[in-house]
XYZ file of C-alpha atoms in Angstrom:
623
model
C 36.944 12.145 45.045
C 38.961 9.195 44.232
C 42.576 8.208 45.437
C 44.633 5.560 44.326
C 46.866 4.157 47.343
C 49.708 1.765 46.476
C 52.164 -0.234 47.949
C 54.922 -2.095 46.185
C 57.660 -4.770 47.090
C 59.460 -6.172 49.290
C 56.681 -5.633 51.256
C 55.276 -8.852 53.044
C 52.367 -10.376 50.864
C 51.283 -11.537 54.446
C 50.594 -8.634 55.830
C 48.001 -5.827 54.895
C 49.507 -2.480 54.477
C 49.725 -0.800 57.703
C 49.556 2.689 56.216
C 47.855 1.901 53.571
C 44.887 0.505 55.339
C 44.915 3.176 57.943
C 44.377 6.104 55.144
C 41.802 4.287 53.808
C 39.597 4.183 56.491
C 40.758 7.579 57.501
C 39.927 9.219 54.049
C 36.727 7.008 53.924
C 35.372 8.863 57.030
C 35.266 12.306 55.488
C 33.762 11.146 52.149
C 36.693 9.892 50.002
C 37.004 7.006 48.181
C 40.477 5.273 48.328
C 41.937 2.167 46.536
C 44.624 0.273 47.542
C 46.503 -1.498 44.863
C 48.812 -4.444 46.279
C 51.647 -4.150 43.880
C 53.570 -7.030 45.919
C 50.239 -9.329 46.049
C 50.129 -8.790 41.771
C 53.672 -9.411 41.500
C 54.008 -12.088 43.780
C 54.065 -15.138 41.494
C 56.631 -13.444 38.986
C 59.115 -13.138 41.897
C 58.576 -16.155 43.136
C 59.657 -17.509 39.689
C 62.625 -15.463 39.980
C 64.003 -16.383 43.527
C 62.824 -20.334 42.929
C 60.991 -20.304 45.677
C 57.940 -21.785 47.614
C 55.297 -19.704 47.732
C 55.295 -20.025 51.189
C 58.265 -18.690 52.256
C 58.904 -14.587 51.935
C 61.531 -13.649 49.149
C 64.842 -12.242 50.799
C 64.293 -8.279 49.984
C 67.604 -7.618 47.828
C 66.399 -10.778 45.541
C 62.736 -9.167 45.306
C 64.087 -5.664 44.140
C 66.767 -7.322 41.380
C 64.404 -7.550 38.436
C 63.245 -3.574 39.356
C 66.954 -2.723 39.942
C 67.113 -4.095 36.165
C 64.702 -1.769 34.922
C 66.751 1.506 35.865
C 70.138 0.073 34.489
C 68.826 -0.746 31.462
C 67.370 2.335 30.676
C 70.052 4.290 32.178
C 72.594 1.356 30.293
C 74.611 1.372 32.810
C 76.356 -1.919 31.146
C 79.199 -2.442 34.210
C 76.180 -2.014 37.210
C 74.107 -4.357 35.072
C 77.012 -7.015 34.952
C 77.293 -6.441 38.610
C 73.410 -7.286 39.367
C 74.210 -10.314 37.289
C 76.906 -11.171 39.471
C 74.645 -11.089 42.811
C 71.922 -12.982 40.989
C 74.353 -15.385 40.424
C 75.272 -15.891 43.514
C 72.211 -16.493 45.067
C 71.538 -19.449 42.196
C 74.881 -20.266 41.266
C 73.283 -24.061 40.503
C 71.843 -22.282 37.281
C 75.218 -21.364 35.775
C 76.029 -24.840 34.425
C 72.547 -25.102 32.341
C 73.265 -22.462 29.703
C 76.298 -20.947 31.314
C 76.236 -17.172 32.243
C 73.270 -15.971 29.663
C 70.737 -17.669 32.073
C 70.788 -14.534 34.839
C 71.114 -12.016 32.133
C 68.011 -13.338 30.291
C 66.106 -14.095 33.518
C 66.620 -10.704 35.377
C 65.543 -8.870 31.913
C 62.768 -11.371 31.351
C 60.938 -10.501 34.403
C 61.814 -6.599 34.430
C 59.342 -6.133 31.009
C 56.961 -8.791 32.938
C 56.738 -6.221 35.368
C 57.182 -2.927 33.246
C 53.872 -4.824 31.431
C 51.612 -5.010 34.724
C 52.448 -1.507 35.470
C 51.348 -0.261 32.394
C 48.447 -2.613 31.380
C 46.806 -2.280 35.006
C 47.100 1.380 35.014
C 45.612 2.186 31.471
C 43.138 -0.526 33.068
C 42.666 0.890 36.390
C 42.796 4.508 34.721
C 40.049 4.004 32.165
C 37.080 2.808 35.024
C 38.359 5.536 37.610
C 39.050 9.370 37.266
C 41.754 9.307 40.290
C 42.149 12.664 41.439
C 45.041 12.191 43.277
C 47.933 9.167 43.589
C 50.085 7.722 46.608
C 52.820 5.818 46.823
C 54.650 4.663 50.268
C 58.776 5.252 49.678
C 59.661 3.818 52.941
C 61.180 0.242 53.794
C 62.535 -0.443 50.062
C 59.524 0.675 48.640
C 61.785 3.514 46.975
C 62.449 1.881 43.774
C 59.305 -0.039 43.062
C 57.162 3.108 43.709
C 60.017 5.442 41.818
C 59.847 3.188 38.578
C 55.631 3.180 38.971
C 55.798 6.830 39.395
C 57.262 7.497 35.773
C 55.158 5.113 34.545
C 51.384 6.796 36.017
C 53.136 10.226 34.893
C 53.692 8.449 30.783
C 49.913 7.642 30.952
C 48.337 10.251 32.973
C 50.590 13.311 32.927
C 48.284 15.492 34.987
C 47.307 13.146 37.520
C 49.381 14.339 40.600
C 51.365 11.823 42.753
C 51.996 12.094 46.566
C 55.309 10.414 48.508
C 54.867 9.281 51.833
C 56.861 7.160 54.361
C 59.127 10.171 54.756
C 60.343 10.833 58.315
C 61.160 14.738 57.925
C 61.127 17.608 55.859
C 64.746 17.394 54.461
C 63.866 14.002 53.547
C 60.398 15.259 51.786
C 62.186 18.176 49.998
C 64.968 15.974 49.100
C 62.235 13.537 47.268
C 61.041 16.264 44.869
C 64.344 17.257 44.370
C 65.630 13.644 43.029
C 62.463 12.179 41.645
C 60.774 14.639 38.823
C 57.413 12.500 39.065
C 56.500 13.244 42.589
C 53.943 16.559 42.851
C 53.966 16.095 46.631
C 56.081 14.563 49.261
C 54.407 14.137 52.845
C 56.120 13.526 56.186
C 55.493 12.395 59.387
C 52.239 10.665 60.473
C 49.924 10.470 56.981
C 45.933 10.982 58.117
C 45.934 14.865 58.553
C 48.202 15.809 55.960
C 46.728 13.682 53.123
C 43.416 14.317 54.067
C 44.056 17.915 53.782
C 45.662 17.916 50.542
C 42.444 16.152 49.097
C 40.286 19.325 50.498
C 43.278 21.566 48.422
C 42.603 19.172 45.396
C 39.257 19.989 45.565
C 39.659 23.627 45.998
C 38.309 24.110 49.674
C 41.862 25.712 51.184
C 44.854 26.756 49.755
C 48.242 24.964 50.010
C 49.893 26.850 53.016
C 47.133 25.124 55.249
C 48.323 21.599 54.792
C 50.627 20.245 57.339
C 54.115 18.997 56.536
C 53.922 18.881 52.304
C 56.488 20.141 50.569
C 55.344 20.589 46.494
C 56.479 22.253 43.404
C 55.085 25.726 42.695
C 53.863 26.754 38.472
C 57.629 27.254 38.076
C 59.085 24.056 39.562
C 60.346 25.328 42.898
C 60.295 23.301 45.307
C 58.242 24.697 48.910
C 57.538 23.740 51.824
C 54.074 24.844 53.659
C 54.209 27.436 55.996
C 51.301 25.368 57.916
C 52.168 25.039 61.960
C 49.394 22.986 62.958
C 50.242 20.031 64.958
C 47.285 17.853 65.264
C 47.670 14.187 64.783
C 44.397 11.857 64.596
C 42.587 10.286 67.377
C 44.132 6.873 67.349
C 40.675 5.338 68.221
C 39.186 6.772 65.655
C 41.871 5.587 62.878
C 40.274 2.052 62.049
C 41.958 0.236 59.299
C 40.166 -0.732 56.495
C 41.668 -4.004 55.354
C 39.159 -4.864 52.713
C 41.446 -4.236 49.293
C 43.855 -6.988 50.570
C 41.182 -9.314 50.763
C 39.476 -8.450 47.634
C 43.019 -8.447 45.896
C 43.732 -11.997 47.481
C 40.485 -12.775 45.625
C 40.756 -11.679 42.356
C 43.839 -13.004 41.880
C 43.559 -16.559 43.316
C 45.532 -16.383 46.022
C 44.597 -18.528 48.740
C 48.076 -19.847 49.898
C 48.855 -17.033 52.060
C 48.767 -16.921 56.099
C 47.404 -13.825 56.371
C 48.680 -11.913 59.855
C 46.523 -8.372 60.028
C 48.754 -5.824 61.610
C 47.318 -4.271 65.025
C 48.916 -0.399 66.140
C 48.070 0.000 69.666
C 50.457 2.833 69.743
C 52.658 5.436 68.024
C 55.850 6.900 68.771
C 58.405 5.416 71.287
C 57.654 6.507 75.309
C 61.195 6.053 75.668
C 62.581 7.531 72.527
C 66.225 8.009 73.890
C 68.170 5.206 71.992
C 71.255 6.579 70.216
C 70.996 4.209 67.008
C 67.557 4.966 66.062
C 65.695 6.862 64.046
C 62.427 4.619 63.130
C 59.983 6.986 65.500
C 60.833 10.353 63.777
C 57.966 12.344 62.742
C 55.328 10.772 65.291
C 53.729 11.879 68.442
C 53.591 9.525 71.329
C 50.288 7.871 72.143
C 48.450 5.010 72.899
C 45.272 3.469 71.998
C 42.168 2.320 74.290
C 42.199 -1.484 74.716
C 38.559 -1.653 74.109
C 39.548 -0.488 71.067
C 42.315 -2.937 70.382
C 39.929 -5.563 71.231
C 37.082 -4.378 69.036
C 39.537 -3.957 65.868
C 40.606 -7.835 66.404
C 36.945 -8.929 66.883
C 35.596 -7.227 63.924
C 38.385 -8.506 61.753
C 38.020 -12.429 62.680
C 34.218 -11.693 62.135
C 34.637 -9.845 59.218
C 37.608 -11.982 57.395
C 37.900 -15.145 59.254
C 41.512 -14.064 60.302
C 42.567 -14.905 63.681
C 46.725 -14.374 63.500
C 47.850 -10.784 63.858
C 50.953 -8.886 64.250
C 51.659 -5.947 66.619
C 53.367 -2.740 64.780
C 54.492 -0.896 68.096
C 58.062 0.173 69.114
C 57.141 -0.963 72.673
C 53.349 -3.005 72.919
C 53.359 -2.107 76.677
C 54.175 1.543 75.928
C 55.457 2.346 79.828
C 51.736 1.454 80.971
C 52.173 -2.129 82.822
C 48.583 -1.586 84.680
C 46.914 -0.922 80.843
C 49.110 -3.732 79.216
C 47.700 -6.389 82.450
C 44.233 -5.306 81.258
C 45.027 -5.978 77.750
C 46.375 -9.329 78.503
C 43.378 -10.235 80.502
C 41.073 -9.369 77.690
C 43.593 -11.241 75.013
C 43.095 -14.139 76.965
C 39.402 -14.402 76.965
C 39.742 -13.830 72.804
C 41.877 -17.273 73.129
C 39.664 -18.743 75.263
C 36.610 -18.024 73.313
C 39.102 -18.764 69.544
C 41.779 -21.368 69.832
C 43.398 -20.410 66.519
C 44.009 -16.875 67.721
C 47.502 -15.946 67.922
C 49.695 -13.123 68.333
C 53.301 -13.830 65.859
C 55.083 -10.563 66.538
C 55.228 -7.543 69.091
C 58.275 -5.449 70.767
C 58.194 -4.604 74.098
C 61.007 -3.030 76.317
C 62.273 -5.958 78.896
C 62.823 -3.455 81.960
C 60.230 -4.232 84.560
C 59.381 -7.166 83.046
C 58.837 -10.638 84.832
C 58.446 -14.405 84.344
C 54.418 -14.240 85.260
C 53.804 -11.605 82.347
C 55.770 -13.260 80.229
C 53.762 -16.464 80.904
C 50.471 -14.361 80.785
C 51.777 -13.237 77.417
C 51.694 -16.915 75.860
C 48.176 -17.408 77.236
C 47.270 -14.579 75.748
C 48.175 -16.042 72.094
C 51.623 -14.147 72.000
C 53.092 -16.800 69.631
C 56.661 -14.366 68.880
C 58.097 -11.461 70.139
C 60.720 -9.299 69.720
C 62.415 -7.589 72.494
C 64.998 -4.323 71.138
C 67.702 -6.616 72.069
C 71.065 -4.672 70.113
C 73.754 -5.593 72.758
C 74.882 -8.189 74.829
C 76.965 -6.010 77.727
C 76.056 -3.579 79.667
C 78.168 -1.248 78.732
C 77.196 -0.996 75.225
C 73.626 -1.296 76.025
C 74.434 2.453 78.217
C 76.657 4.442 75.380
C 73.473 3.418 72.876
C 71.000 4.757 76.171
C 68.976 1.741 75.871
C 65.996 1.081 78.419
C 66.961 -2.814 78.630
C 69.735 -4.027 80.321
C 71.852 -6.813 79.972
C 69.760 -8.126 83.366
C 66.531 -7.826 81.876
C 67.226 -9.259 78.232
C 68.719 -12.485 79.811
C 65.562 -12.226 81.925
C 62.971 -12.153 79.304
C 65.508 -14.834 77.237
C 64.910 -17.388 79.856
C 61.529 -17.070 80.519
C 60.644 -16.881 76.480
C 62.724 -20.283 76.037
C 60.381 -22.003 79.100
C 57.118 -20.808 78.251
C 58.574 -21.384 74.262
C 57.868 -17.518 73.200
C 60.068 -17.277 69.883
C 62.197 -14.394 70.411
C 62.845 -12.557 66.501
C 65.691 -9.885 66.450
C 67.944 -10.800 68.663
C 69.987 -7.746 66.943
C 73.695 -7.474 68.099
C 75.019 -4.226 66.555
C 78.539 -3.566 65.370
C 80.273 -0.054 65.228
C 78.818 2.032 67.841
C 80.049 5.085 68.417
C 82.219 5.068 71.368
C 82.133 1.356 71.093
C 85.650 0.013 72.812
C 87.127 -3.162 72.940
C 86.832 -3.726 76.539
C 83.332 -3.652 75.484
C 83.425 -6.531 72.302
C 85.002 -7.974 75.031
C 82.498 -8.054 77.391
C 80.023 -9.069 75.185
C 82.215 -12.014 74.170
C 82.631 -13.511 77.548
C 79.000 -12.402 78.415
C 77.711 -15.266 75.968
C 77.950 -18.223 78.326
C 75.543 -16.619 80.264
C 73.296 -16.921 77.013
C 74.651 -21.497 76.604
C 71.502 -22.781 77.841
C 68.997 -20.124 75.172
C 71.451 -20.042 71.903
C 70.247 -22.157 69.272
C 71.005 -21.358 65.608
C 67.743 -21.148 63.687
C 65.447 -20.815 66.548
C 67.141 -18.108 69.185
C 70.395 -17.322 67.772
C 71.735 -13.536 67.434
C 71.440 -11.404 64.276
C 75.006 -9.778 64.410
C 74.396 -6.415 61.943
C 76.850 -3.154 61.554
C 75.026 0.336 63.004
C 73.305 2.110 60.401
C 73.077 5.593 59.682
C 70.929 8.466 58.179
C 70.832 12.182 58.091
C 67.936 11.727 60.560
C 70.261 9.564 63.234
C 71.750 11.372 66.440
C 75.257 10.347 65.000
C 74.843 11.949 61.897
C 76.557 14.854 63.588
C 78.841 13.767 65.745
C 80.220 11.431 62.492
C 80.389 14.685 60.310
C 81.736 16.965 62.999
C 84.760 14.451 63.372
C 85.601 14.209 59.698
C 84.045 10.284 59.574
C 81.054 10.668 57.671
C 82.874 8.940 54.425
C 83.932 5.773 56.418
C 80.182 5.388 56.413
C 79.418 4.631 52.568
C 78.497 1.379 52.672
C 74.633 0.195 50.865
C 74.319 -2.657 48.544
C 70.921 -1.064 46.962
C 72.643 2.434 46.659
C 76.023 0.969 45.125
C 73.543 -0.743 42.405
C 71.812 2.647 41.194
C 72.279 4.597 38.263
C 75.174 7.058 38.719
C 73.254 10.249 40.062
C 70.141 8.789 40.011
C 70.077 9.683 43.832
C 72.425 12.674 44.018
C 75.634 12.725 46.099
C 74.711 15.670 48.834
C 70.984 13.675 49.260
C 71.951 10.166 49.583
C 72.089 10.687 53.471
C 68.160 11.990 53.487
C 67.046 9.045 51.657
C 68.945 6.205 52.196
C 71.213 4.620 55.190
C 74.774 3.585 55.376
C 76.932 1.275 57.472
C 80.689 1.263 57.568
C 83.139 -1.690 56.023
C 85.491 -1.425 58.615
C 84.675 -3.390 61.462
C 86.405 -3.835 64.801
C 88.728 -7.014 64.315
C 87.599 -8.221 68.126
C 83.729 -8.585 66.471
C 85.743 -11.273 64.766
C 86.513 -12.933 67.635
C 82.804 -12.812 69.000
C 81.187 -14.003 65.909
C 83.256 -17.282 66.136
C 82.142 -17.698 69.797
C 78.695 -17.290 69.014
C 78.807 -19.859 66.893
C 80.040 -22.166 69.161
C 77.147 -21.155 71.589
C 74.238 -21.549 69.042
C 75.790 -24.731 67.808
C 76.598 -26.831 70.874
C 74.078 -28.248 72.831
C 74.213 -26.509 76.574
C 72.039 -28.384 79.132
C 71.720 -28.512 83.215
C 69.991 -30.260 85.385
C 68.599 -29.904 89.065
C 68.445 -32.789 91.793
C 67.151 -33.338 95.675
C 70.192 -34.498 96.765
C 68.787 -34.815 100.332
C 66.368 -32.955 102.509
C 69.192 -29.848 102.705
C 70.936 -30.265 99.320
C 70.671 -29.431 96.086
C 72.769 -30.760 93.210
C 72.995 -28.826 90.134
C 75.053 -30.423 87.211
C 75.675 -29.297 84.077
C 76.336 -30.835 80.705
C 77.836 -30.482 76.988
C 76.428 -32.746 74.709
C 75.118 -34.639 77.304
C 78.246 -34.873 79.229
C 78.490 -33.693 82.573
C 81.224 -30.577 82.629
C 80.161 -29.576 85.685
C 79.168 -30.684 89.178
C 77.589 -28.056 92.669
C 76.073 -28.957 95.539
C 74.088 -26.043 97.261
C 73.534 -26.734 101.161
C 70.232 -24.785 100.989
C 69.549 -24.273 104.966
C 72.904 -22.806 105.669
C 74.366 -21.140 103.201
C 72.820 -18.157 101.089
C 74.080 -19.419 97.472
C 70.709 -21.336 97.085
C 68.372 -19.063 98.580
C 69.457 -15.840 95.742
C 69.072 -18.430 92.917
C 65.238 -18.670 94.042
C 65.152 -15.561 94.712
C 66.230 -13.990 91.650
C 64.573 -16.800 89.500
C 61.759 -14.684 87.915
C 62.713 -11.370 88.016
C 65.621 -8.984 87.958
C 66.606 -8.116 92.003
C 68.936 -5.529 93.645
C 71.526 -6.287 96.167
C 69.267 -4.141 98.893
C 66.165 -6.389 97.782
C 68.605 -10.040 98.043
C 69.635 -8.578 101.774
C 66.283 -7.590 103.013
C 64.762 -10.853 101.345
C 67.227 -12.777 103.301
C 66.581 -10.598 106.440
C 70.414 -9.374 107.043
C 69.718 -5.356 107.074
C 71.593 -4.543 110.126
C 74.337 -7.523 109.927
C 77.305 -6.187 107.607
C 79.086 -9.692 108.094
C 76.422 -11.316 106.574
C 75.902 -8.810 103.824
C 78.972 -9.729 102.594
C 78.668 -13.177 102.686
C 75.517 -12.425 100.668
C 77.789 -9.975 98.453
C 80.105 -13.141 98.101
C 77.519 -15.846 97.472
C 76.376 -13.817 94.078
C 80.617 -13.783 93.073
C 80.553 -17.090 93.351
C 77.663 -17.301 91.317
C 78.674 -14.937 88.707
C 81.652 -17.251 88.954
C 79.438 -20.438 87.946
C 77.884 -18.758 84.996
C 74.461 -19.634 86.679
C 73.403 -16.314 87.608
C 74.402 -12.736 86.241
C 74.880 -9.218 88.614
C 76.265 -6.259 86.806
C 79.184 -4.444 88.104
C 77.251 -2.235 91.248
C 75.479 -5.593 92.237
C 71.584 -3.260 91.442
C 70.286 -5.901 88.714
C 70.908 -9.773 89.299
C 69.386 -12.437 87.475
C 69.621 -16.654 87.794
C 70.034 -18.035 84.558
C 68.801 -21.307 85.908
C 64.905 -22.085 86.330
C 65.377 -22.955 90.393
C 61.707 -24.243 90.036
C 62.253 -27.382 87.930
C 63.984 -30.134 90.378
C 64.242 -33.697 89.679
């Protein structure tokens, strides 16, 4: 049996499909045969033309999704929508509007939608006339909606009976809500993809029936749309899931291009240990589990032998996954891959900062961890509590420093607007909380991505938004705003697409304009002897001293925290016992004092009970 697995744009031409690559292998193991067609490698140059851009940069994802956007108004002719798509075209090249006035987007936009209503339709007759595809897949999740909607209709004009399966769906709703807004779709999958898929292949073929395939939901002879009644709740062995990568490659090939810096994707874990975050809803519809490192470190080793690839990307919600002794073993074994390959490098990974410390951090790097990402979304504690985030405020200044001294690019430094039960006491907070974050800020390199809280039907505050009457204030999507009137109906928008809300907390205002005065000013300090008992800290703006302190570091205990809390958060009952003071209260609250004064300085941050304190100064690095 033959399958024909595809994946569309925005997603990065960089970076093999995940899923993709994963079924492949996956199918390949019982027998099947499975393509995957890179849709975003074969369009690649045409939207390139469209943004103007180098080749080596990716496309933003809104630009990459205009020309398909195009397709649906025009055949829908949705005239005003279309004139609106012009409009945002226009503003991302307004320098075009003076060569041939406003006709320029109009024509381009157009030009490149029957460019790409062309490929679809010459490479499927193509790839339809040398294979007899039993069964087709597209991936609807992370914009791939549209692309894959638009290729849908197109497979069903040349090959009527050929059925198509959805995936990337996080729930059932979500699947049945598919079928029910896209007519081209025969199947729609949820959840985690091997099981499933592979199972509807043995129905295809006439080995079970339909009820014994896991999460599908599918139209019956009369159009209704089901779900199976199938309970089973296996999920595959994730050392047995290896990735076949080889249709990138082979795509790459055949269509010259060589200009890419290919990163292969590692998973060395699915699901989220923690899974308690208020905001999210990325992890729904997988089951929590981790892969052997042996097996980690035999997928990386067969793919620099195999491909000559040595840059890779981590997928997971949390690369550590709760499991510090297993993530120390992986790092050890990491590091003998970089000792062994100096071009090996890891560019991306998440990992929860709690627990964390300067000497992992510091393995991390020799380990090849080039950029990392750290599930940042708030900048006071507070906030970081009413979302029920692992991380504290403590820990993410923690891993902030230490990624800025051992240069570990930090990517997603997410602050997020709107929370519910967000108050101003917190914006607040978070506003004054920035000088703690003077000497790390830099616009372009570590600088904060400030985004409003988005929302699905899958999201925790779906209900508490609809039980208090607020579910319309949350109506804002660019993408959904641009479709064809109905073309996603009203009471499913929620399933398939997310929404953030235009009004905004003046206050966020306020922080924004702060923030930029962080990550644009240039924050510096530096430490001196200033004797055989002193220490002189001074700090500068621009390379102007601001500030001057002078720690006596025998007597007093001001000196003594600041080491001690240099690498790693520390409570207030490990700062007394460290400076030996358990049974002297008068000195206790000298200590308690010292770490005021601190918090005072801006040079080292406690919370509010004193359990998490952090310098934000490197105490090692004296002149």
């Amino acid at each position: 049996m033959d399958i024909l697995l595809n994946w569309f744009p925005p997603a990065f031409v960089k970076i093999p499909s995940p899923a993709m690559s994963v079924l492949k292998g996956y199918l390949n193991q019982f027998g099947y045969h499975a393509d995957v067609c890179y849709w975003n490698l074969i369009l690649r140059d045409m939207i390139h033309s469209l943004a103007e851009q180098g080749k080596d940069l990716e496309i933003n994802e809104f630009e990459s999704l205009m020309p398909f956007l195009a397709i649906l108004l025009n055949a829908s002719e949705d005239k005003e929508k279309l004139k609106r798509l012009y409009a945002y075209y226009q503003a991302l090249h307004p320098q075009y509007f003076s060569i041939d006035k406003q006709k320029y987007y109009e024509e381009s936009l157009n030009e490149y939608a029957e460019q790409i209503l062309l490929s679809f339709n010459e490479k499927l007759i193509d790839m339809y006339s040398r294979k007899n595809y039993t069964l087709i897949g597209v991936c609807t999740k992370l914009l791939q909606l549209v692309p894959a909607n638009i290729f849908a209709k197109i497979s069903k004009t040349i090959a009527p009976n050929r059925p198509i399966v959805a995936g990337g769906i996080s729930n059932k709703i979500e699947a049945v809500a598919m079928l029910h807004n896209f007519k081209e779709y025969d199947y729609a999958i949820w959840g985690e993809g091997e099981i499933p898929l592979h199972q509807l292949c043995r129905f295809l073929n006439n080995e079970i029936s339909i009820e014994e395939i896991p999460n599908v939901a599918y139209r019956n002879d009369d159009g209704e749309i089901l779900i199976s009644k199938c309970n089973n709740r296996l999920f595959s062995n994730l050392n047995n899931t290896k990735p076949d990568f080889s249709d990138y490659f082979n795509c790459c090939k055949r269509y010259n291009i060589h200009d890419i810096k290919t990163m292969v994707p590692l998973e060395s874990s699915r699901g989220c240990h923690w899974n308690k975050c208020k905001f999210c809803f990325l992890t729904e519809g997988y089951r929590n589990r981790a892969k052997e490192n042996q097996s980690i470190i035999a997928e990386i080793l067969d793919t620099i032998e195999k491909y000559g690839i040595y840059e890779f990307v981590f997928l997971d919600n949390d690369v550590i996954f709760n499991d510090f002794d297993k993530f120390e073993d992986l790092l050890d074994r990491l590091i003998q891959i970089k000792d062994k390959y100096e071009d090996f490098g890891i560019w991306n990974g998440e990992v929860v900062t709690k627990g964390l410390n300067a000497d992992i951090i510091k393995r991390m790097t020799l380990a090849g961890f080039k950029s990392i990402q750290i599930g940042y979304e708030a900048v006071s504690d507070s906030l970081l509590r009413k979302i029920c985030k692992k991380n504290t405020f403590s820990s993410n200044l923690m891993f902030v420093k230490w990624a800025k001294e051992y240069d570990l690019n930090l990517q997603g430094l997410n602050v997020i607007t709107g929370l519910i039960g967000e108050e101003d006491s917190d914006i607040i907070s978070s506003t004054r909380n920035l000088h703690y974050l003077r000497f790390f800020l830099k616009k372009e390199i570590t600088k904060h991505d400030i985004i409003p809280l988005q929302i699905m039907k899958s999201s925790r505050y779906f209900k508490v938004l609809k039980e208090r009457g607020d579910l319309n204030l949350w109506n804002d999507n660019l993408l959904y705003d641009l479709f064809p009137q109905n073309y996603i109906h009203d009471d499913n928008k929620y399933e398939l697409m997310f929404f953030s809300s235009m009004i905004s907390n003046p206050l966020w205002d306020n922080f924004r304009r702060v923030n930029d005065y962080y990550e644009t000013t240039n924050f510096n300090y530096k430490l001196y002897y200033g004797g055989k008992e002193t220490i002189l800290y001074v700090e500068l703006i621009d390379k102007k001293i601001v500030s001057k302190l002078e720690f006596d570091i025998k007597n007093e205990f001001h000196w003594k925290i600041l080491k001690f809390c240099n690498k790693r958060v520390r409570s207030l009952d490990e700062i007394i016992q460290f400076l030996n003071i358990s049974g002297n209260k008068e000195k206790q609250v000298l200590a308690t004092n010292a770490l005021a004064d601190l918090n005072a300085e801006y040079i080292l941050y406690s919370n509010a009970e004193y359990t998490e304190n952090i310098a934000i100064i490197n105490t090692d690095f004296i002149y």
